[in-house]
Tab-separated table of C-alpha atoms in Angstrom:
chain	number	residue	atom	x	y	z
G	1	MET	CA	34.610	50.956	46.851
G	2	ARG	CA	36.261	50.189	43.908
G	3	GLU	CA	35.663	52.078	39.720
G	4	ILE	CA	36.470	50.610	36.974
G	5	ARG	CA	37.210	52.936	33.980
G	6	ILE	CA	36.365	51.098	30.301
G	7	GLY	CA	38.825	50.676	28.124
G	8	GLU	CA	39.003	50.337	24.302
G	9	ALA	CA	40.017	47.473	24.370
G	10	GLU	CA	37.556	45.733	27.085
G	11	ALA	CA	34.951	48.014	25.055
G	12	GLY	CA	31.565	45.369	22.800
G	13	GLN	CA	31.293	43.494	26.519
G	14	ARG	CA	28.048	42.303	28.976
G	15	MET	CA	29.112	44.048	31.825
G	16	ASP	CA	27.260	40.850	33.817
G	17	LYS	CA	30.038	38.403	32.432
G	18	PHE	CA	32.774	41.329	32.575
G	19	LEU	CA	31.746	41.719	36.402
G	20	PHE	CA	32.089	37.409	36.551
G	21	ARG	CA	35.325	38.488	35.554
G	22	CYS	CA	36.398	40.940	38.060
G	23	LEU	CA	34.778	39.544	40.623
G	24	PRO	CA	34.879	35.263	39.786
G	25	GLY	CA	34.509	34.319	43.951
G	26	ALA	CA	31.523	36.120	43.812
G	27	GLY	CA	27.495	33.739	43.005
G	28	LYS	CA	26.466	35.364	40.236
G	29	SER	CA	22.767	35.544	42.362
G	30	PHE	CA	25.070	37.438	44.014
G	31	LEU	CA	25.894	40.317	41.988
G	32	TYR	CA	22.859	40.736	40.327
G	33	LYS	CA	21.211	41.643	43.177
G	34	MET	CA	24.197	44.348	43.784
G	35	MET	CA	23.118	45.726	41.173
G	36	ARG	CA	19.397	45.263	42.095
G	37	LYS	CA	20.930	47.423	45.088
G	38	LYS	CA	23.051	49.747	43.157
G	39	ASN	CA	26.039	48.830	45.361
G	40	ILE	CA	27.173	48.660	41.312
G	41	VAL	CA	26.109	50.864	39.388
G	42	LEU	CA	27.078	51.871	35.174
G	43	ASN	CA	27.670	55.690	34.903
G	44	GLY	CA	25.604	56.195	37.902
G	45	LYS	CA	23.064	55.083	37.135
G	46	LYS	CA	21.344	51.673	38.143
G	47	ALA	CA	22.194	48.616	35.730
G	48	THR	CA	21.337	44.884	35.006
G	49	GLY	CA	23.856	43.975	34.053
G	50	SER	CA	22.129	42.982	30.064
G	51	GLU	CA	24.441	46.308	28.634
G	52	LEU	CA	27.241	46.560	26.834
G	53	LEU	CA	29.538	48.349	27.630
G	54	LYS	CA	32.015	51.548	26.125
G	55	ALA	CA	34.742	52.083	25.867
G	56	GLY	CA	35.535	54.898	28.264
G	57	ASP	CA	32.283	54.280	31.020
G	58	ALA	CA	32.132	53.777	34.930
G	59	LEU	CA	31.757	51.547	37.261
G	60	LYS	CA	32.189	51.655	40.733
G	61	ILE	CA	31.389	48.769	43.476
G	62	PHE	CA	30.682	49.559	46.754
G	63	PHE	CA	31.874	46.843	48.028
G	64	SER	CA	35.070	47.361	51.230
G	65	GLU	CA	38.616	46.445	50.191
G	66	GLU	CA	38.443	43.373	52.151
G	67	THR	CA	35.347	41.711	50.365
G	68	LEU	CA	36.858	42.982	47.541
G	69	GLU	CA	39.902	40.752	48.023
G	70	LYS	CA	38.703	37.835	48.186
G	71	PHE	CA	35.583	37.818	45.291
G	72	SER	CA	39.214	39.062	43.421
G	73	ALA	CA	40.909	36.326	44.459
G	74	GLU	CA	43.068	34.828	41.692
G	75	PRO	CA	41.927	32.273	40.274
G	76	ALA	CA	43.849	28.480	41.565
G	77	GLU	CA	45.187	27.937	37.064
G	78	THR	CA	47.440	30.381	38.030
G	79	LYS	CA	49.808	28.243	39.552
G	80	HIS	CA	50.053	27.362	35.472
G	81	VAL	CA	53.409	28.500	34.003
G	82	LEU	CA	53.489	27.995	29.892
G	83	ASP	CA	57.152	27.442	28.768
G	84	ARG	CA	58.350	30.960	27.407
G	85	ARG	CA	59.407	28.469	23.910
G	86	LEU	CA	56.402	28.003	23.107
G	87	ILE	CA	55.504	31.330	22.089
G	88	VAL	CA	55.669	31.663	18.650
G	89	TYR	CA	54.446	35.641	18.121
G	90	GLU	CA	52.796	38.515	21.261
G	91	ASP	CA	52.712	41.193	20.964
G	92	GLU	CA	49.915	43.694	24.181
G	93	GLN	CA	46.955	42.306	21.780
G	94	MET	CA	47.280	39.045	21.052
G	95	ILE	CA	49.618	36.100	21.807
G	96	ALA	CA	49.902	32.359	19.503
G	97	VAL	CA	52.276	29.186	21.144
G	98	ASN	CA	53.233	26.579	19.662
G	99	LYS	CA	50.986	24.034	21.131
G	100	PRO	CA	52.589	20.189	21.987
G	101	ALA	CA	50.746	17.080	21.462
G	102	GLY	CA	49.283	15.272	24.464
G	103	MET	CA	47.944	19.595	25.242
G	104	LEU	CA	44.484	19.640	24.851
G	105	SER	CA	43.091	23.632	23.814
G	106	GLN	CA	40.580	23.723	26.487
G	107	LYS	CA	39.309	21.555	29.437
G	108	ALA	CA	36.596	18.067	28.702
G	109	VAL	CA	36.538	17.937	32.430
G	110	PRO	CA	36.195	20.530	34.863
G	111	SER	CA	39.780	18.528	36.803
G	112	ASP	CA	42.208	19.144	33.134
G	113	VAL	CA	44.490	21.332	33.033
G	114	SER	CA	44.715	22.738	29.539
G	115	LEU	CA	46.565	25.911	27.545
G	116	ASN	CA	43.933	28.568	28.244
G	117	GLU	CA	44.673	27.486	32.252
G	118	TYR	CA	48.568	27.636	31.054
G	119	LEU	CA	47.680	31.350	29.058
G	120	THR	CA	45.929	32.050	32.353
G	121	GLY	CA	48.901	31.621	34.243
G	122	TYR	CA	51.294	32.913	32.439
G	123	LEU	CA	49.346	36.504	31.691
G	124	CYS	CA	47.994	37.023	35.036
G	125	ARG	CA	52.378	37.111	36.333
G	126	GLU	CA	51.877	39.312	33.417
G	127	LYS	CA	52.432	42.987	34.126
G	128	ASP	CA	49.744	46.134	32.588
G	129	THR	CA	47.471	43.005	30.562
G	130	LEU	CA	43.969	42.768	31.192
G	131	ALA	CA	44.747	39.142	32.895
G	132	ALA	CA	46.330	40.099	36.096
G	133	ALA	CA	43.615	43.069	36.907
G	134	GLY	CA	41.529	39.760	37.099
G	135	ARG	CA	39.588	41.813	33.938
G	136	PHE	CA	39.764	39.210	31.848
G	137	ARG	CA	40.648	35.215	31.357
G	138	PRO	CA	41.934	34.768	27.714
G	139	GLY	CA	40.490	31.403	25.667
G	140	VAL	CA	41.804	29.763	22.319
G	141	CYS	CA	40.533	31.336	19.202
G	142	ASN	CA	41.562	27.822	17.264
G	143	ARG	CA	41.101	24.358	18.513
G	144	LEU	CA	43.550	21.855	18.084
G	145	ASP	CA	42.861	18.038	18.912
G	146	ARG	CA	44.924	16.616	22.021
G	147	ASN	CA	46.679	15.010	19.708
G	148	THR	CA	48.051	17.409	17.075
G	149	SER	CA	50.435	19.751	18.002
G	150	GLY	CA	51.121	23.730	16.394
G	151	LEU	CA	49.555	27.046	16.328
G	152	VAL	CA	47.516	28.348	18.613
G	153	LEU	CA	45.830	31.573	18.825
G	154	ALA	CA	44.354	33.162	21.513
G	155	GLY	CA	43.330	37.310	22.274
G	156	LYS	CA	44.493	39.101	24.595
G	157	ASN	CA	41.345	41.369	25.809
G	158	PRO	CA	38.214	41.157	24.465
G	159	ALA	CA	38.003	42.659	21.654
G	160	ALA	CA	41.682	41.233	19.814
G	161	ALA	CA	39.633	37.948	21.218
G	162	ARG	CA	36.479	38.826	18.646
G	163	GLU	CA	38.383	39.502	15.559
G	164	LEU	CA	40.540	36.452	15.798
G	165	SER	CA	37.760	35.009	15.457
G	166	ALA	CA	35.913	36.187	12.835
G	167	MET	CA	39.166	36.125	10.688
G	168	LEU	CA	38.828	31.898	11.688
G	169	LYS	CA	35.173	31.925	10.851
G	170	GLU	CA	35.079	34.458	8.436
G	171	ARG	CA	38.173	32.326	6.693
G	172	THR	CA	40.147	36.229	5.992
G	173	MET	CA	42.828	34.086	7.668
G	174	ALA	CA	44.685	31.302	6.306
G	175	LYS	CA	45.549	27.418	7.929
G	176	TYR	CA	47.971	24.847	6.813
G	177	TYR	CA	49.284	21.706	8.269
G	178	LEU	CA	51.549	19.142	7.326
G	179	CYS	CA	51.476	15.870	7.779
G	180	LEU	CA	52.348	12.804	6.010
G	181	ALA	CA	50.065	10.438	3.530
G	182	ARG	CA	50.286	7.399	2.814
G	183	GLY	CA	50.974	7.249	-0.917
G	184	ASP	CA	52.635	8.606	-3.688
G	185	ILE	CA	50.134	12.363	-4.138
G	186	PRO	CA	52.490	13.910	-7.104
G	187	GLU	CA	49.909	16.916	-7.375
G	188	GLY	CA	48.266	19.171	-5.629
G	189	GLN	CA	43.867	18.659	-4.663
G	190	ARG	CA	40.948	20.241	-4.142
G	191	LEU	CA	38.476	18.949	-3.202
G	192	SER	CA	34.982	19.289	-1.837
G	193	GLY	CA	32.310	16.601	-0.313
G	194	TYR	CA	30.258	16.741	3.105
G	195	LEU	CA	31.219	15.484	6.771
G	196	GLU	CA	28.465	13.654	8.811
G	197	LYS	CA	30.185	13.791	13.103
G	198	ASP	CA	28.400	11.566	15.149
G	199	SER	CA	29.542	13.373	18.822
G	200	SER	CA	29.191	10.677	21.053
G	201	ALA	CA	31.344	8.494	19.208
G	202	ASN	CA	33.523	11.425	18.571
G	203	ARG	CA	33.690	10.213	14.602
G	204	SER	CA	33.028	12.149	11.364
G	205	GLU	CA	31.616	10.789	7.731
G	206	ILE	CA	32.556	12.438	4.564
G	207	TYR	CA	29.945	11.863	1.371
G	208	ASP	CA	30.495	13.412	-1.634
G	209	GLY	CA	27.308	14.428	-1.890
G	210	PRO	CA	25.094	16.194	-0.370
G	211	ARG	CA	23.249	14.902	2.902
G	212	GLU	CA	20.641	15.603	5.522
G	213	GLY	CA	22.669	16.515	8.863
G	214	CYS	CA	26.626	16.640	6.600
G	215	SER	CA	27.972	20.308	6.243
G	216	TYR	CA	29.921	21.338	3.504
G	217	ILE	CA	33.597	20.814	3.960
G	218	GLU	CA	36.195	21.950	1.326
G	219	THR	CA	40.418	21.162	2.223
G	220	ALA	CA	43.233	21.819	-0.349
G	221	TRP	CA	47.234	20.096	-0.502
G	222	GLU	CA	50.268	19.610	-2.277
G	223	PRO	CA	53.171	17.593	-2.148
G	224	LEU	CA	55.989	18.914	-0.927
G	225	GLU	CA	58.485	15.900	-0.080
G	226	ARG	CA	57.439	12.648	-1.723
G	227	TYR	CA	59.462	9.217	-0.883
G	228	GLY	CA	57.335	6.948	-2.827
G	229	SER	CA	55.603	4.674	-0.217
G	230	CYS	CA	54.612	7.825	1.896
G	231	THR	CA	54.234	12.127	0.827
G	232	LEU	CA	54.565	15.006	3.123
G	233	LEU	CA	51.861	16.947	2.165
G	234	LYS	CA	50.811	20.569	3.149
G	235	VAL	CA	47.056	20.794	3.545
G	236	GLU	CA	45.188	24.595	3.651
G	237	LEU	CA	42.210	24.401	6.024
G	238	VAL	CA	39.071	26.149	3.872
G	239	THR	CA	36.820	25.326	6.366
G	240	GLY	CA	37.297	23.914	9.740
G	241	ARG	CA	35.381	21.236	10.644
G	242	SER	CA	36.064	18.379	13.075
G	243	HIS	CA	38.601	15.766	12.393
G	244	GLN	CA	38.156	17.608	8.807
G	245	ILE	CA	41.609	17.127	7.059
G	246	ARG	CA	42.342	13.016	8.421
G	247	CYS	CA	39.023	12.187	8.137
G	248	HIS	CA	38.905	13.528	3.743
G	249	LEU	CA	42.925	11.685	3.334
G	250	ALA	CA	41.230	8.967	4.247
G	251	HIS	CA	38.345	9.339	2.551
G	252	THR	CA	40.732	9.983	-0.689
G	253	GLY	CA	42.824	6.727	-0.130
G	254	HIS	CA	45.772	8.171	1.106
G	255	PRO	CA	45.401	8.054	4.938
G	256	LEU	CA	47.237	10.128	7.315
G	257	ALA	CA	50.448	8.805	8.892
G	258	GLY	CA	49.651	7.565	12.654
G	259	ASP	CA	46.343	8.016	12.646
G	260	VAL	CA	44.361	5.698	14.964
G	261	LYS	CA	40.785	6.325	14.736
G	262	TYR	CA	40.383	6.629	10.941
G	263	GLY	CA	44.721	5.181	9.326
G	264	ASP	CA	45.639	2.438	8.006
G	265	ALA	CA	46.853	-0.184	11.628
G	266	GLY	CA	49.166	-1.719	10.528
G	267	TRP	CA	51.086	0.943	8.643
G	268	ASN	CA	50.924	2.964	11.619
G	269	ARG	CA	52.517	-0.105	13.647
G	270	LYS	CA	55.565	-0.738	10.830
G	271	LEU	CA	56.268	3.616	11.072
G	272	LYS	CA	55.937	3.354	14.785
G	273	GLU	CA	58.378	0.860	14.447
G	274	THR	CA	60.894	1.848	12.258
G	275	ALA	CA	60.499	5.711	12.250
G	276	GLY	CA	59.336	6.076	15.800
G	277	LEU	CA	56.383	8.194	14.890
G	278	ASN	CA	53.879	7.452	18.064
G	279	ARG	CA	50.993	9.155	17.399
G	280	GLN	CA	49.467	11.220	14.684
G	281	PHE	CA	51.832	13.266	12.368
G	282	LEU	CA	49.775	16.187	11.654
G	283	HIS	CA	50.932	19.626	12.854
G	284	ALA	CA	48.722	23.200	12.494
G	285	TRP	CA	51.782	24.955	9.904
G	286	GLN	CA	51.385	28.456	9.580
G	287	ALA	CA	48.980	31.441	9.882
G	288	VAL	CA	48.457	33.637	7.423
G	289	PHE	CA	47.180	37.281	8.047
G	290	PRO	CA	45.170	39.383	5.844
G	291	LYS	CA	45.525	43.029	5.726
G	292	THR	CA	44.330	45.140	8.426
G	293	GLU	CA	43.648	48.574	10.107
G	294	GLY	CA	41.941	47.100	13.566
G	295	ILE	CA	43.130	46.028	16.580
G	296	LEU	CA	45.558	43.971	15.200
G	297	LYS	CA	47.117	46.180	12.814
G	298	ASN	CA	50.821	44.646	14.383
G	299	ILE	CA	49.558	41.096	12.945
G	300	SER	CA	48.535	43.327	9.456
G	301	GLY	CA	49.223	40.547	6.634
G	302	LYS	CA	51.680	38.706	8.208
G	303	THR	CA	52.400	35.032	8.666
G	304	LEU	CA	52.939	32.894	11.560
G	305	THR	CA	55.190	30.099	11.320
G	306	ALA	CA	54.903	26.882	14.140
G	307	PRO	CA	57.762	24.966	13.207
G	308	LEU	CA	57.070	20.540	13.013
G	309	PRO	CA	58.250	19.451	16.152
G	310	ALA	CA	61.643	16.931	17.068
G	311	ASP	CA	59.339	13.790	17.480
G	312	LEU	CA	58.070	14.756	13.733
G	313	GLU	CA	61.644	15.750	12.436
G	314	GLU	CA	62.162	12.183	13.303
G	315	THR	CA	60.396	10.551	11.837
G	316	LEU	CA	61.070	12.291	8.686
G	317	THR	CA	64.850	11.853	9.118
G	318	GLN	CA	64.310	7.539	9.602
G	319	ILE	CA	61.321	7.735	6.834
G	320	LYS	CA	64.454	9.276	4.603
G	321	GLY	CA	67.545	6.948	5.556
G	322	GLN	CA	64.579	4.056	4.984
G	323	GLU	CA	63.632	2.133	1.590
G	324	THR	CA	62.191	-0.724	3.271
G	325	LEU	CA	58.562	1.059	3.790
G	326	HIS	CA	56.276	0.452	1.425
G	327	VAL	CA	52.452	0.926	1.500
């Protein structure tokens, strides 16, 4: 028999989902059957699995140690090791990673290895974490395209993950990106529009006025460095829609450098030849946290910054040293 005491960080989640995480080797139908037979009880009483767990709840699982060990087997993804140099910030509640370009934020197909798997492997190797105890599997709270680098946030327990997700959804956390756009952009802008996503083509379109099926978007940017032919922008993602920055920049006539979907193919070729740019110049740079007294109080009011990766720094160095890179 195993007894699990629910802590503050685990409270608020459904009992069945908690069990699925604790016993990944057991089938869902089997666990529901065990609840019906009272081989799994909550606070000494029969449970259906739909109950919301509270701090202090006692979950008793009347399985043999051999069965518990088999069902609690370490998942295969723990073999993936996160490079600690990618960690921007970490405390008992959350972790922030500077995701490199080329890495998926989460799986697209079951065979993929994404940042989620690297986070799971890392936390399962750490002592005194819910992941190590098999009671939580981390998932990123904000997603970046495969070829976008930068800051990705994840909770180390359900309560922290919910709070991070709420900050992102309610826009109380400010998010800033660095990007290189075509053309000389002398002043900052704050633009709104309406975005339509074609999921079948994985492509978005921007319209100036409202349309059926479109989502309202808002994007703000300011120039940090101007090179004549292009401008390094600090972009605030006020709303967070699919391909919003890339699409909005292209809509204004200032496409993102290296963007093969919305960008300028001829300019991209020139950038690759003369400045070594091999991917889109888009980097999730900063997250500014609101004041909070909740579970994320350690990060209250702070700003996290993911340094620009070496390949993008080198592109800027090459552009600064050239006078012939024209639009």
